[in-house]
Amino acid sequence: MDYLEITGPASLQGNVKISGAKNAALPIIAMTLLANNTVKIGNMPAVVDIKTLLKLIENLGGTFSFTDENSVEINTCCLTNTTATYDIVKTMRASILVLGPLLSRFGHCEVSLPGGCAIGQRPIDLHLKALEQMGAKITIHAGYVQAEAPQGLQGAHIIFDKITVTGTANIVMAAALAYGTTQITNAAREPEVVQLCEILQESGVEITGIGTAELTIVGREQKLIDFVPFDVIPDRIEAGTYLCAAGIANSSITLENVRHDHLEAVTGKLEEMGFTIETTPHTMTIHPTNEIKPVSIITQEYPAFPTDMQAQFMALATQANGTSTIEERLFENRFMHVSELQRLGADIKLNGHTATVIGPSALSGTDVMATDLRASSAMVIAANIAQGTTQVHRIYHLDRGYENLEKKLGDLGAKIERLKE
Ligand code: UD1
């Protein structure tokens, strides 16, 4: 198994190119199940989660080929199989995204239940309830969701009890091939959902309310879609992670290929902490501050502060001059990085869903464990300013979602090396 060895403290400087958004690319790959043509996608991030979902497409009978490292063409015309098996779904919960498209296209499918994950239970009840409202008959048998809608799915008014990102994406895709019109109330407004809707719209699906909590999708009665070629949007979480890496090292770096309109909650908090952010249409530069100020953060759905940036800000808060509070509202168990940051010397108290971080703390290198994708990146950016050598273990989490992390950070000046256990 690989691990990262990071020697600090190191300041950062220079430019880093942000990759395509993993969380936009995943629903987009599932969306190709609705295609009549070969779908051409650029700015595809080269990360393990993408390879996993492409493997699932292949298992279903689809084909794909990369024309360069970040451009892929996917063809699902001749799908034969409608079962998403446990061996793939268990490794990546987002595989559940194939449920809506498979069911609306074929009228039946089986998708393994994803099971729990490190950051909490993460049920899929809202996905299933919405599909049932669209006429699907769903049974759970031997760990699989078995879904049937022999006459195709029917448009319905779906009111999500809770805002769900992949739930919204699943139902948008299901609705695109349904019979009649689907209205989704309390839809997720994340940029990744917006991109999915925009691509469908540009490719001829009638969708209104894009970017709002109220989406209306006119179904195409199982007529497959001819997709236009497009590029995946830049990864706002990867961008935010590099901003935090610069912030914690109180350094100046420039991000290229970034959408600052997707990052307002994150840059707003960095500005509250004293950093200056300069933007041009596709770049963003963070400048150091005389004093890193403490911050108060509550994670919520977009456009509020993202849960996927919580761990990185906690690492950053260890260097603030005073007491920060971070409240996690989306996932019940997303504080596993607390004990690892404590191992590095952070002063953090946990009370229910709120962490109190008392800064500044001098961090010292030691062995830490990556516990989930974003927690892992928090370890890396903290290790970069810790005195001495830190070994970050279990970095397969990082490889799921960060393209060339050690190369990108190394080019910015971090002393980081990938080694084998
Ligand atoms: C997506 C992102 C993930 C991010 C999360 C929240 C992808 C591939 N993943 O995950 O990186 O952290 O949004 O921004 O895009 N819930 C239910 N029942 C359901 C579905 C969700 O109770 O059927 C709950 C969840 O347990 C959670 C909340 O709703 O408490 C939000 O989850 P959701 O938005 O669905 O997260 P994901 O789409 O899995």
Tab-separated table of C-alpha atoms and ligand atoms in Angstrom:
chain	number	residue	atom	x	y	z
A	1	MET	CA	0.000	0.000	0.000
A	2	ASP	CA	1.263	3.502	-0.796
A	3	TYR	CA	1.794	6.241	1.757
A	4	LEU	CA	2.920	9.857	1.556
A	5	GLU	CA	5.960	11.180	3.343
A	6	ILE	CA	5.857	14.919	3.862
A	7	THR	CA	8.618	16.981	5.443
A	8	GLY	CA	7.767	20.397	6.797
A	9	PRO	CA	7.468	23.170	7.262
A	10	ALA	CA	7.469	24.297	3.646
A	11	SER	CA	6.041	27.464	2.180
A	12	LEU	CA	4.269	27.262	-1.167
A	13	GLN	CA	4.449	29.391	-4.275
A	14	GLY	CA	3.582	29.240	-7.946
A	15	ASN	CA	0.634	28.116	-10.040
A	16	VAL	CA	-1.487	24.987	-9.879
A	17	LYS	CA	-3.968	23.811	-12.514
A	18	ILE	CA	-7.242	22.603	-11.061
A	19	SER	CA	-8.665	19.394	-12.556
A	20	GLY	CA	-12.215	18.625	-13.611
A	21	ALA	CA	-14.709	18.074	-10.794
A	22	LYS	CA	-14.993	14.448	-9.695
A	23	ASN	CA	-18.496	15.037	-8.330
A	24	ALA	CA	-19.625	16.540	-11.643
A	25	ALA	CA	-17.950	13.829	-13.718
A	26	LEU	CA	-19.594	10.937	-11.827
A	27	PRO	CA	-23.234	11.856	-12.641
A	28	ILE	CA	-22.100	12.764	-16.160
A	29	ILE	CA	-20.706	9.261	-16.698
A	30	ALA	CA	-23.987	7.790	-15.396
A	31	MET	CA	-25.816	10.169	-17.747
A	32	THR	CA	-24.142	8.520	-20.757
A	33	LEU	CA	-26.499	5.591	-20.092
A	34	LEU	CA	-29.189	7.818	-21.650
A	35	ALA	CA	-27.218	8.406	-24.856
A	36	ASN	CA	-28.021	7.556	-28.415
A	37	ASN	CA	-24.532	8.540	-29.560
A	38	THR	CA	-20.912	8.337	-28.419
A	39	VAL	CA	-20.525	10.998	-25.707
A	40	LYS	CA	-17.320	13.075	-25.857
A	41	ILE	CA	-16.217	14.491	-22.512
A	42	GLY	CA	-13.193	16.734	-21.856
A	43	ASN	CA	-11.535	17.873	-18.603
A	44	MET	CA	-12.253	14.475	-17.048
A	45	PRO	CA	-10.256	14.141	-13.811
A	46	ALA	CA	-7.798	11.228	-13.804
A	47	VAL	CA	-8.789	9.830	-10.398
A	48	VAL	CA	-9.718	6.376	-9.147
A	49	ASP	CA	-13.457	7.088	-8.620
A	50	ILE	CA	-13.797	7.916	-12.316
A	51	LYS	CA	-12.033	4.699	-13.329
A	52	THR	CA	-14.362	2.793	-11.001
A	53	LEU	CA	-17.520	4.171	-12.593
A	54	LEU	CA	-16.131	3.627	-16.098
A	55	LYS	CA	-15.460	0.031	-15.109
A	56	LEU	CA	-19.091	-0.266	-14.059
A	57	ILE	CA	-20.206	1.119	-17.443
A	58	GLU	CA	-17.982	-1.495	-19.067
A	59	ASN	CA	-19.497	-4.267	-16.914
A	60	LEU	CA	-22.936	-3.183	-18.096
A	61	GLY	CA	-21.806	-3.648	-21.710
A	62	GLY	CA	-20.751	-0.077	-22.575
A	63	THR	CA	-17.372	0.900	-24.002
A	64	PHE	CA	-15.037	3.845	-23.440
A	65	SER	CA	-11.734	5.088	-24.788
A	66	PHE	CA	-9.452	7.901	-23.702
A	67	THR	CA	-8.284	10.167	-26.530
A	68	ASP	CA	-5.873	11.823	-24.092
A	69	GLU	CA	-5.353	11.660	-20.339
A	70	ASN	CA	-8.407	13.807	-19.604
A	71	SER	CA	-10.692	13.232	-22.584
A	72	VAL	CA	-12.926	10.231	-22.854
A	73	GLU	CA	-15.528	8.950	-25.301
A	74	ILE	CA	-18.239	6.709	-23.880
A	75	ASN	CA	-20.662	4.567	-25.837
A	76	THR	CA	-23.563	2.770	-24.173
A	77	CYS	CA	-25.601	1.962	-27.284
A	78	CYS	CA	-25.308	-1.785	-26.961
A	79	LEU	CA	-25.818	-2.335	-23.276
A	80	THR	CA	-26.771	-5.897	-22.465
A	81	ASN	CA	-26.595	-6.026	-18.712
A	82	THR	CA	-28.633	-3.980	-16.214
A	83	THR	CA	-27.080	-5.224	-12.970
A	84	ALA	CA	-24.613	-3.082	-11.017
A	85	THR	CA	-22.855	-5.618	-8.834
A	86	TYR	CA	-21.667	-5.348	-5.242
A	87	ASP	CA	-17.952	-5.646	-6.039
A	88	ILE	CA	-17.998	-2.204	-7.685
A	89	VAL	CA	-20.813	-0.451	-5.823
A	90	LYS	CA	-19.259	-1.254	-2.408
A	91	THR	CA	-16.080	0.622	-3.385
A	92	MET	CA	-17.942	3.766	-4.403
A	93	ARG	CA	-21.337	4.881	-3.182
A	94	ALA	CA	-21.810	7.190	-6.162
A	95	SER	CA	-22.390	4.034	-8.269
A	96	ILE	CA	-26.005	4.430	-7.140
A	97	LEU	CA	-26.154	7.122	-9.854
A	98	VAL	CA	-26.732	4.407	-12.472
A	99	LEU	CA	-30.062	3.451	-10.883
A	100	GLY	CA	-32.198	6.278	-12.326
A	101	PRO	CA	-30.826	6.154	-15.894
A	102	LEU	CA	-30.858	2.338	-16.155
A	103	LEU	CA	-34.410	2.101	-14.869
A	104	SER	CA	-35.803	4.834	-17.106
A	105	ARG	CA	-34.065	3.431	-20.200
A	106	PHE	CA	-34.705	-0.287	-19.749
A	107	GLY	CA	-37.703	-0.445	-17.413
A	108	HIS	CA	-35.805	-2.688	-15.011
A	109	CYS	CA	-32.434	-2.935	-13.268
A	110	GLU	CA	-30.666	-4.264	-10.194
A	111	VAL	CA	-28.195	-2.180	-8.246
A	112	SER	CA	-26.352	-3.393	-5.185
A	113	LEU	CA	-27.055	-1.489	-1.983
A	114	PRO	CA	-23.993	0.673	-1.317
A	115	GLY	CA	-23.823	0.005	2.434
A	116	GLY	CA	-22.493	2.422	5.029
A	117	CYS	CA	-19.399	4.531	4.744
A	118	ALA	CA	-16.897	6.069	7.087
A	119	ILE	CA	-18.595	9.459	7.353
A	120	GLY	CA	-22.022	8.132	8.269
A	121	GLN	CA	-24.943	5.935	7.263
A	122	ARG	CA	-25.693	7.688	3.963
A	123	PRO	CA	-29.018	6.017	3.143
A	124	ILE	CA	-30.585	6.033	-0.352
A	125	ASP	CA	-34.205	6.069	0.826
A	126	LEU	CA	-34.897	9.414	-0.871
A	127	HIS	CA	-33.704	8.104	-4.263
A	128	LEU	CA	-35.941	5.036	-3.915
A	129	LYS	CA	-39.005	6.908	-2.672
A	130	ALA	CA	-38.808	9.325	-5.608
A	131	LEU	CA	-38.504	6.488	-8.150
A	132	GLU	CA	-41.512	4.790	-6.546
A	133	GLN	CA	-43.463	8.017	-6.957
A	134	MET	CA	-42.525	7.801	-10.652
A	135	GLY	CA	-44.187	4.396	-10.836
A	136	ALA	CA	-41.269	2.065	-10.112
A	137	LYS	CA	-41.848	-1.109	-8.158
A	138	ILE	CA	-38.863	-1.490	-5.870
A	139	THR	CA	-37.896	-4.460	-3.745
A	140	ILE	CA	-34.768	-5.018	-1.735
A	141	HIS	CA	-33.560	-8.579	-2.054
A	142	ALA	CA	-30.262	-10.157	-1.031
A	143	GLY	CA	-28.525	-6.795	-0.771
A	144	TYR	CA	-29.781	-5.537	-4.123
A	145	VAL	CA	-32.276	-2.872	-5.114
A	146	GLN	CA	-34.487	-4.539	-7.713
A	147	ALA	CA	-36.423	-1.924	-9.643
A	148	GLU	CA	-39.068	-2.402	-12.289
A	149	ALA	CA	-41.152	-0.059	-14.402
A	150	PRO	CA	-42.167	-2.162	-17.421
A	151	GLN	CA	-44.164	0.673	-19.007
A	152	GLY	CA	-41.362	3.183	-18.321
A	153	LEU	CA	-41.233	5.743	-15.526
A	154	GLN	CA	-44.003	8.332	-15.259
A	155	GLY	CA	-43.485	12.024	-14.522
A	156	ALA	CA	-44.378	12.982	-10.942
A	157	HIS	CA	-44.073	15.762	-8.393
A	158	ILE	CA	-41.137	14.809	-6.163
A	159	ILE	CA	-40.672	16.701	-2.917
A	160	PHE	CA	-37.337	15.789	-1.353
A	161	ASP	CA	-37.593	15.769	2.468
A	162	LYS	CA	-33.892	16.612	2.571
A	163	ILE	CA	-31.656	18.137	-0.061
A	164	THR	CA	-29.703	15.311	-1.685
A	165	VAL	CA	-27.066	15.864	-4.358
A	166	THR	CA	-26.844	12.421	-5.947
A	167	GLY	CA	-30.571	11.917	-5.241
A	168	THR	CA	-31.410	14.992	-7.323
A	169	ALA	CA	-29.028	13.892	-10.096
A	170	ASN	CA	-30.546	10.392	-10.138
A	171	ILE	CA	-34.095	11.703	-10.457
A	172	VAL	CA	-33.184	14.317	-13.089
A	173	MET	CA	-31.698	11.533	-15.233
A	174	ALA	CA	-34.669	9.234	-14.589
A	175	ALA	CA	-37.074	12.059	-15.485
A	176	ALA	CA	-35.277	12.806	-18.762
A	177	LEU	CA	-36.524	9.557	-20.322
A	178	ALA	CA	-39.807	9.310	-18.380
A	179	TYR	CA	-43.327	9.696	-19.772
A	180	GLY	CA	-44.704	13.115	-18.810
A	181	THR	CA	-43.300	15.964	-16.769
A	182	THR	CA	-41.424	15.654	-13.473
A	183	GLN	CA	-41.236	18.463	-10.981
A	184	ILE	CA	-38.570	18.291	-8.261
A	185	THR	CA	-39.086	20.463	-5.197
A	186	ASN	CA	-36.195	21.023	-2.758
A	187	ALA	CA	-33.666	20.021	-5.440
A	188	ALA	CA	-29.935	20.327	-4.788
A	189	ARG	CA	-28.392	23.452	-6.321
A	190	GLU	CA	-24.765	22.305	-6.280
A	191	PRO	CA	-22.798	23.361	-9.405
A	192	GLU	CA	-22.351	19.668	-10.233
A	193	VAL	CA	-26.144	19.212	-10.448
A	194	VAL	CA	-26.390	22.426	-12.459
A	195	GLN	CA	-23.866	21.139	-14.991
A	196	LEU	CA	-25.744	17.857	-15.396
A	197	CYS	CA	-28.982	19.782	-16.094
A	198	GLU	CA	-27.245	22.172	-18.493
A	199	ILE	CA	-25.749	19.344	-20.553
A	200	LEU	CA	-29.122	17.618	-20.760
A	201	GLN	CA	-30.721	20.912	-21.775
A	202	GLU	CA	-28.076	21.666	-24.436
A	203	SER	CA	-28.650	18.152	-25.759
A	204	GLY	CA	-32.378	18.731	-26.234
A	205	VAL	CA	-34.036	17.818	-22.930
A	206	GLU	CA	-36.549	20.423	-21.796
A	207	ILE	CA	-35.536	21.497	-18.266
A	208	THR	CA	-36.495	24.661	-16.430
A	209	GLY	CA	-35.426	26.037	-13.053
A	210	ILE	CA	-31.762	25.046	-13.438
A	211	GLY	CA	-29.777	26.300	-10.445
A	212	THR	CA	-32.903	26.687	-8.313
A	213	ALA	CA	-34.544	24.348	-5.803
A	214	GLU	CA	-37.468	23.758	-8.195
A	215	LEU	CA	-36.663	21.776	-11.344
A	216	THR	CA	-39.099	20.786	-14.090
A	217	ILE	CA	-38.072	18.118	-16.590
A	218	VAL	CA	-40.111	17.092	-19.606
A	219	GLY	CA	-39.606	13.377	-20.239
A	220	ARG	CA	-38.650	12.051	-23.680
A	221	GLU	CA	-40.705	8.863	-23.452
A	222	GLN	CA	-37.652	6.577	-23.552
A	223	LYS	CA	-36.223	8.285	-26.652
A	224	LEU	CA	-32.443	8.272	-26.202
A	225	ILE	CA	-30.497	11.548	-26.275
A	226	ASP	CA	-27.866	12.807	-28.749
A	227	PHE	CA	-25.361	14.498	-26.476
A	228	VAL	CA	-23.252	17.509	-27.469
A	229	PRO	CA	-19.525	17.332	-26.546
A	230	PHE	CA	-18.589	19.237	-23.369
A	231	ASP	CA	-15.936	19.762	-20.663
A	232	VAL	CA	-16.400	18.898	-16.990
A	233	ILE	CA	-16.459	22.012	-14.749
A	234	PRO	CA	-13.385	22.698	-12.566
A	235	ASP	CA	-13.312	20.967	-9.183
A	236	ARG	CA	-14.316	23.512	-6.542
A	237	ILE	CA	-13.294	21.198	-3.706
A	238	GLU	CA	-9.841	20.559	-5.144
A	239	ALA	CA	-9.511	24.330	-5.654
A	240	GLY	CA	-10.607	24.996	-2.066
A	241	THR	CA	-8.132	22.404	-0.805
A	242	TYR	CA	-5.210	24.183	-2.531
A	243	LEU	CA	-6.432	27.527	-1.157
A	244	CYS	CA	-6.316	26.001	2.345
A	245	ALA	CA	-2.872	24.512	1.650
A	246	ALA	CA	-1.643	28.009	0.809
A	247	GLY	CA	-3.558	29.543	3.732
A	248	ILE	CA	-2.145	27.217	6.391
A	249	ALA	CA	1.379	27.862	5.058
A	250	ASN	CA	0.503	31.585	4.840
A	251	SER	CA	1.798	31.540	1.281
A	252	SER	CA	0.689	32.972	-2.043
A	253	ILE	CA	-0.325	30.642	-4.886
A	254	THR	CA	-2.409	31.015	-8.043
A	255	LEU	CA	-5.047	28.511	-9.130
A	256	GLU	CA	-5.666	28.101	-12.853
A	257	ASN	CA	-8.820	26.663	-14.450
A	258	VAL	CA	-11.097	27.662	-11.589
A	259	ARG	CA	-14.665	29.009	-11.280
A	260	HIS	CA	-14.684	31.567	-8.469
A	261	ASP	CA	-18.477	31.843	-8.586
A	262	HIS	CA	-18.562	28.223	-7.308
A	263	LEU	CA	-16.245	29.039	-4.407
A	264	GLU	CA	-17.847	32.071	-2.798
A	265	ALA	CA	-18.633	30.435	0.561
A	266	VAL	CA	-15.051	29.157	0.759
A	267	THR	CA	-13.291	32.365	-0.297
A	268	GLY	CA	-15.627	34.346	1.972
A	269	LYS	CA	-14.349	32.356	4.983
A	270	LEU	CA	-10.717	32.744	3.854
A	271	GLU	CA	-11.254	36.500	3.646
A	272	GLU	CA	-12.782	36.498	7.149
A	273	MET	CA	-9.578	34.776	8.278
A	274	GLY	CA	-7.551	37.654	6.864
A	275	PHE	CA	-6.415	36.335	3.465
A	276	THR	CA	-6.798	38.384	0.323
A	277	ILE	CA	-8.138	36.670	-2.784
A	278	GLU	CA	-7.642	38.149	-6.228
A	279	THR	CA	-9.543	36.760	-9.197
A	280	THR	CA	-9.526	36.935	-12.994
A	281	PRO	CA	-12.134	35.060	-15.070
A	282	HIS	CA	-10.287	31.708	-14.808
A	283	THR	CA	-7.676	32.191	-12.069
A	284	MET	CA	-7.592	32.916	-8.375
A	285	THR	CA	-4.634	34.083	-6.276
A	286	ILE	CA	-4.499	33.868	-2.497
A	287	HIS	CA	-2.197	36.273	-0.621
A	288	PRO	CA	-0.814	35.799	2.898
A	289	THR	CA	-1.971	37.747	5.949
A	290	ASN	CA	-0.234	39.342	8.951
A	291	GLU	CA	-2.489	37.433	11.300
A	292	ILE	CA	-4.678	34.376	10.604
A	293	LYS	CA	-7.969	35.098	12.389
A	294	PRO	CA	-10.259	32.442	13.878
A	295	VAL	CA	-13.438	31.558	12.020
A	296	SER	CA	-16.885	30.152	12.636
A	297	ILE	CA	-18.152	27.613	10.091
A	298	ILE	CA	-21.409	25.700	9.652
A	299	THR	CA	-21.578	23.148	6.830
A	300	GLN	CA	-24.741	23.257	4.771
A	301	GLU	CA	-25.982	22.645	1.249
A	302	TYR	CA	-24.787	24.843	-1.626
A	303	PRO	CA	-24.518	27.825	-1.830
A	304	ALA	CA	-23.572	27.666	1.887
A	305	PHE	CA	-20.261	26.274	3.147
A	306	PRO	CA	-19.542	22.753	1.780
A	307	THR	CA	-19.077	19.762	4.086
A	308	ASP	CA	-16.356	18.599	1.676
A	309	MET	CA	-14.194	21.577	2.806
A	310	GLN	CA	-14.776	21.121	6.542
A	311	ALA	CA	-11.673	19.016	7.321
A	312	GLN	CA	-9.306	21.280	5.369
A	313	PHE	CA	-10.603	24.372	7.221
A	314	MET	CA	-10.146	22.558	10.506
A	315	ALA	CA	-6.482	22.043	9.633
A	316	LEU	CA	-6.236	25.723	8.705
A	317	ALA	CA	-7.958	26.811	11.944
A	318	THR	CA	-5.151	25.165	13.956
A	319	GLN	CA	-2.968	28.082	12.815
A	320	ALA	CA	-5.496	30.853	13.549
A	321	ASN	CA	-4.843	33.229	16.380
A	322	GLY	CA	-7.802	32.348	18.637
A	323	THR	CA	-10.722	29.934	18.891
A	324	SER	CA	-12.605	28.722	15.813
A	325	THR	CA	-15.799	26.664	15.762
A	326	ILE	CA	-16.805	24.218	13.053
A	327	GLU	CA	-20.274	22.689	13.052
A	328	GLU	CA	-21.006	19.713	10.761
A	329	ARG	CA	-24.674	19.581	9.783
A	330	LEU	CA	-24.714	17.086	6.892
A	331	PHE	CA	-22.965	13.913	8.022
A	332	GLU	CA	-23.126	12.455	11.527
A	333	ASN	CA	-19.613	11.025	11.637
A	334	ARG	CA	-17.459	13.411	9.690
A	335	PHE	CA	-14.934	14.230	12.409
A	336	MET	CA	-12.512	11.338	12.116
A	337	HIS	CA	-9.763	13.752	11.140
A	338	VAL	CA	-9.979	15.353	14.604
A	339	SER	CA	-7.991	12.616	16.345
A	340	GLU	CA	-5.415	12.570	13.534
A	341	LEU	CA	-4.960	16.358	13.685
A	342	GLN	CA	-4.589	15.987	17.475
A	343	ARG	CA	-1.781	13.502	16.838
A	344	LEU	CA	-0.008	16.261	14.922
A	345	GLY	CA	-0.415	18.581	17.930
A	346	ALA	CA	-3.695	20.397	17.225
A	347	ASP	CA	-5.818	21.569	20.153
A	348	ILE	CA	-9.373	20.507	19.195
A	349	LYS	CA	-12.365	19.745	21.382
A	350	LEU	CA	-15.308	17.856	20.022
A	351	ASN	CA	-18.799	18.285	21.382
A	352	GLY	CA	-21.488	16.503	19.369
A	353	HIS	CA	-21.538	18.022	15.907
A	354	THR	CA	-19.275	20.946	16.792
A	355	ALA	CA	-15.496	21.080	16.920
A	356	THR	CA	-13.719	23.882	18.746
A	357	VAL	CA	-10.229	24.543	17.488
A	358	ILE	CA	-7.882	26.554	19.670
A	359	GLY	CA	-5.027	28.096	17.729
A	360	PRO	CA	-2.314	28.590	16.989
A	361	SER	CA	-0.696	25.211	17.685
A	362	ALA	CA	2.797	24.188	16.735
A	363	LEU	CA	2.353	20.969	14.749
A	364	SER	CA	4.976	18.198	14.721
A	365	GLY	CA	5.346	15.465	12.133
A	366	THR	CA	4.222	11.933	13.032
A	367	ASP	CA	2.312	8.974	11.527
A	368	VAL	CA	-1.306	9.743	10.645
A	369	MET	CA	-4.021	7.871	8.847
A	370	ALA	CA	-6.185	9.102	6.020
A	371	THR	CA	-9.765	8.249	7.028
A	372	ASP	CA	-11.869	9.529	4.132
A	373	LEU	CA	-11.232	11.491	0.997
A	374	ARG	CA	-11.385	15.062	2.296
A	375	ALA	CA	-10.019	14.227	5.752
A	376	SER	CA	-6.971	12.861	3.948
A	377	SER	CA	-6.252	16.136	2.218
A	378	ALA	CA	-6.506	17.894	5.591
A	379	MET	CA	-3.714	15.604	6.845
A	380	VAL	CA	-1.535	16.476	3.881
A	381	ILE	CA	-1.875	20.249	4.204
A	382	ALA	CA	-1.328	20.086	7.968
A	383	ALA	CA	1.738	17.859	7.484
A	384	ASN	CA	3.189	20.427	5.098
A	385	ILE	CA	3.528	22.954	7.931
A	386	ALA	CA	4.344	20.484	10.714
A	387	GLN	CA	7.910	20.441	11.963
A	388	GLY	CA	9.637	17.257	10.773
A	389	THR	CA	8.397	14.270	8.816
A	390	THR	CA	4.817	13.050	8.635
A	391	GLN	CA	3.762	9.787	7.064
A	392	VAL	CA	0.175	9.807	5.817
A	393	HIS	CA	-1.073	6.225	5.512
A	394	ARG	CA	-4.047	4.747	3.631
A	395	ILE	CA	-3.832	7.288	0.855
A	396	TYR	CA	-6.066	5.250	-1.446
A	397	HIS	CA	-8.725	7.656	-0.153
A	398	LEU	CA	-6.786	10.573	-1.655
A	399	ASP	CA	-6.322	8.796	-4.963
A	400	ARG	CA	-10.099	8.495	-5.267
A	401	GLY	CA	-10.500	12.228	-5.737
A	402	TYR	CA	-7.279	14.232	-6.129
A	403	GLU	CA	-5.478	14.104	-9.471
A	404	ASN	CA	-1.654	14.069	-9.130
A	405	LEU	CA	-1.782	15.505	-5.621
A	406	GLU	CA	1.865	14.930	-4.769
A	407	LYS	CA	3.048	16.282	-8.149
A	408	LYS	CA	0.886	19.399	-7.869
A	409	LEU	CA	1.890	20.102	-4.243
A	410	GLY	CA	5.517	19.221	-4.966
A	411	ASP	CA	5.583	21.718	-7.843
A	412	LEU	CA	4.299	24.356	-5.408
A	413	GLY	CA	7.234	23.665	-3.072
A	414	ALA	CA	6.037	20.939	-0.693
A	415	LYS	CA	8.528	18.194	0.147
A	416	ILE	CA	6.251	15.265	-0.549
A	417	GLU	CA	6.990	11.783	-1.737
A	418	ARG	CA	4.862	8.686	-2.452
A	419	LEU	CA	6.401	5.545	-0.936
A	420	LYS	CA	5.372	1.904	-0.442
A	421	GLU	CA	4.586	0.488	3.024
B	1	UD1	C1	-22.655	14.293	-2.419
B	1	UD1	C2	-21.181	14.374	-2.748
B	1	UD1	C3	-20.344	14.405	-1.471
B	1	UD1	C4	-20.824	15.527	-0.550
B	1	UD1	C5	-22.322	15.456	-0.343
B	1	UD1	C6	-22.877	16.663	0.419
B	1	UD1	C7	-21.053	13.228	-4.878
B	1	UD1	C8	-20.602	12.020	-5.616
B	1	UD1	N1	-20.834	13.211	-3.546
B	1	UD1	O1	-22.868	13.064	-1.717
B	1	UD1	O2	-18.987	14.603	-1.839
B	1	UD1	O3	-20.172	15.425	0.696
B	1	UD1	O4	-23.019	15.396	-1.602
B	1	UD1	O5	-22.575	17.831	-0.248
B	1	UD1	O6	-21.540	14.174	-5.445
B	1	UD1	N2	-29.676	11.465	2.674
B	1	UD1	C9	-30.719	10.692	3.141
B	1	UD1	N3	-31.356	9.860	2.260
B	1	UD1	C10	-31.004	9.763	0.945
B	1	UD1	C11	-29.941	10.579	0.475
B	1	UD1	C12	-29.298	11.419	1.362
B	1	UD1	O7	-31.066	10.743	4.318
B	1	UD1	O8	-31.624	9.005	0.202
B	1	UD1	C13	-28.965	12.371	3.618
B	1	UD1	C14	-27.488	11.983	3.793
B	1	UD1	O9	-27.323	10.963	4.761
B	1	UD1	C15	-26.884	13.314	4.206
B	1	UD1	C16	-27.692	14.328	3.391
B	1	UD1	O10	-28.910	13.666	3.038
B	1	UD1	O11	-27.079	13.548	5.581
B	1	UD1	C17	-27.023	14.828	2.160
B	1	UD1	O12	-26.536	13.743	1.417
B	1	UD1	P1	-26.394	13.783	-0.174
B	1	UD1	O13	-26.529	15.178	-0.670
B	1	UD1	O14	-27.290	12.756	-0.753
B	1	UD1	O15	-24.887	13.307	-0.367
B	1	UD1	P2	-24.352	12.490	-1.569
B	1	UD1	O16	-25.133	12.843	-2.784
B	1	UD1	O17	-24.198	11.056	-1.208
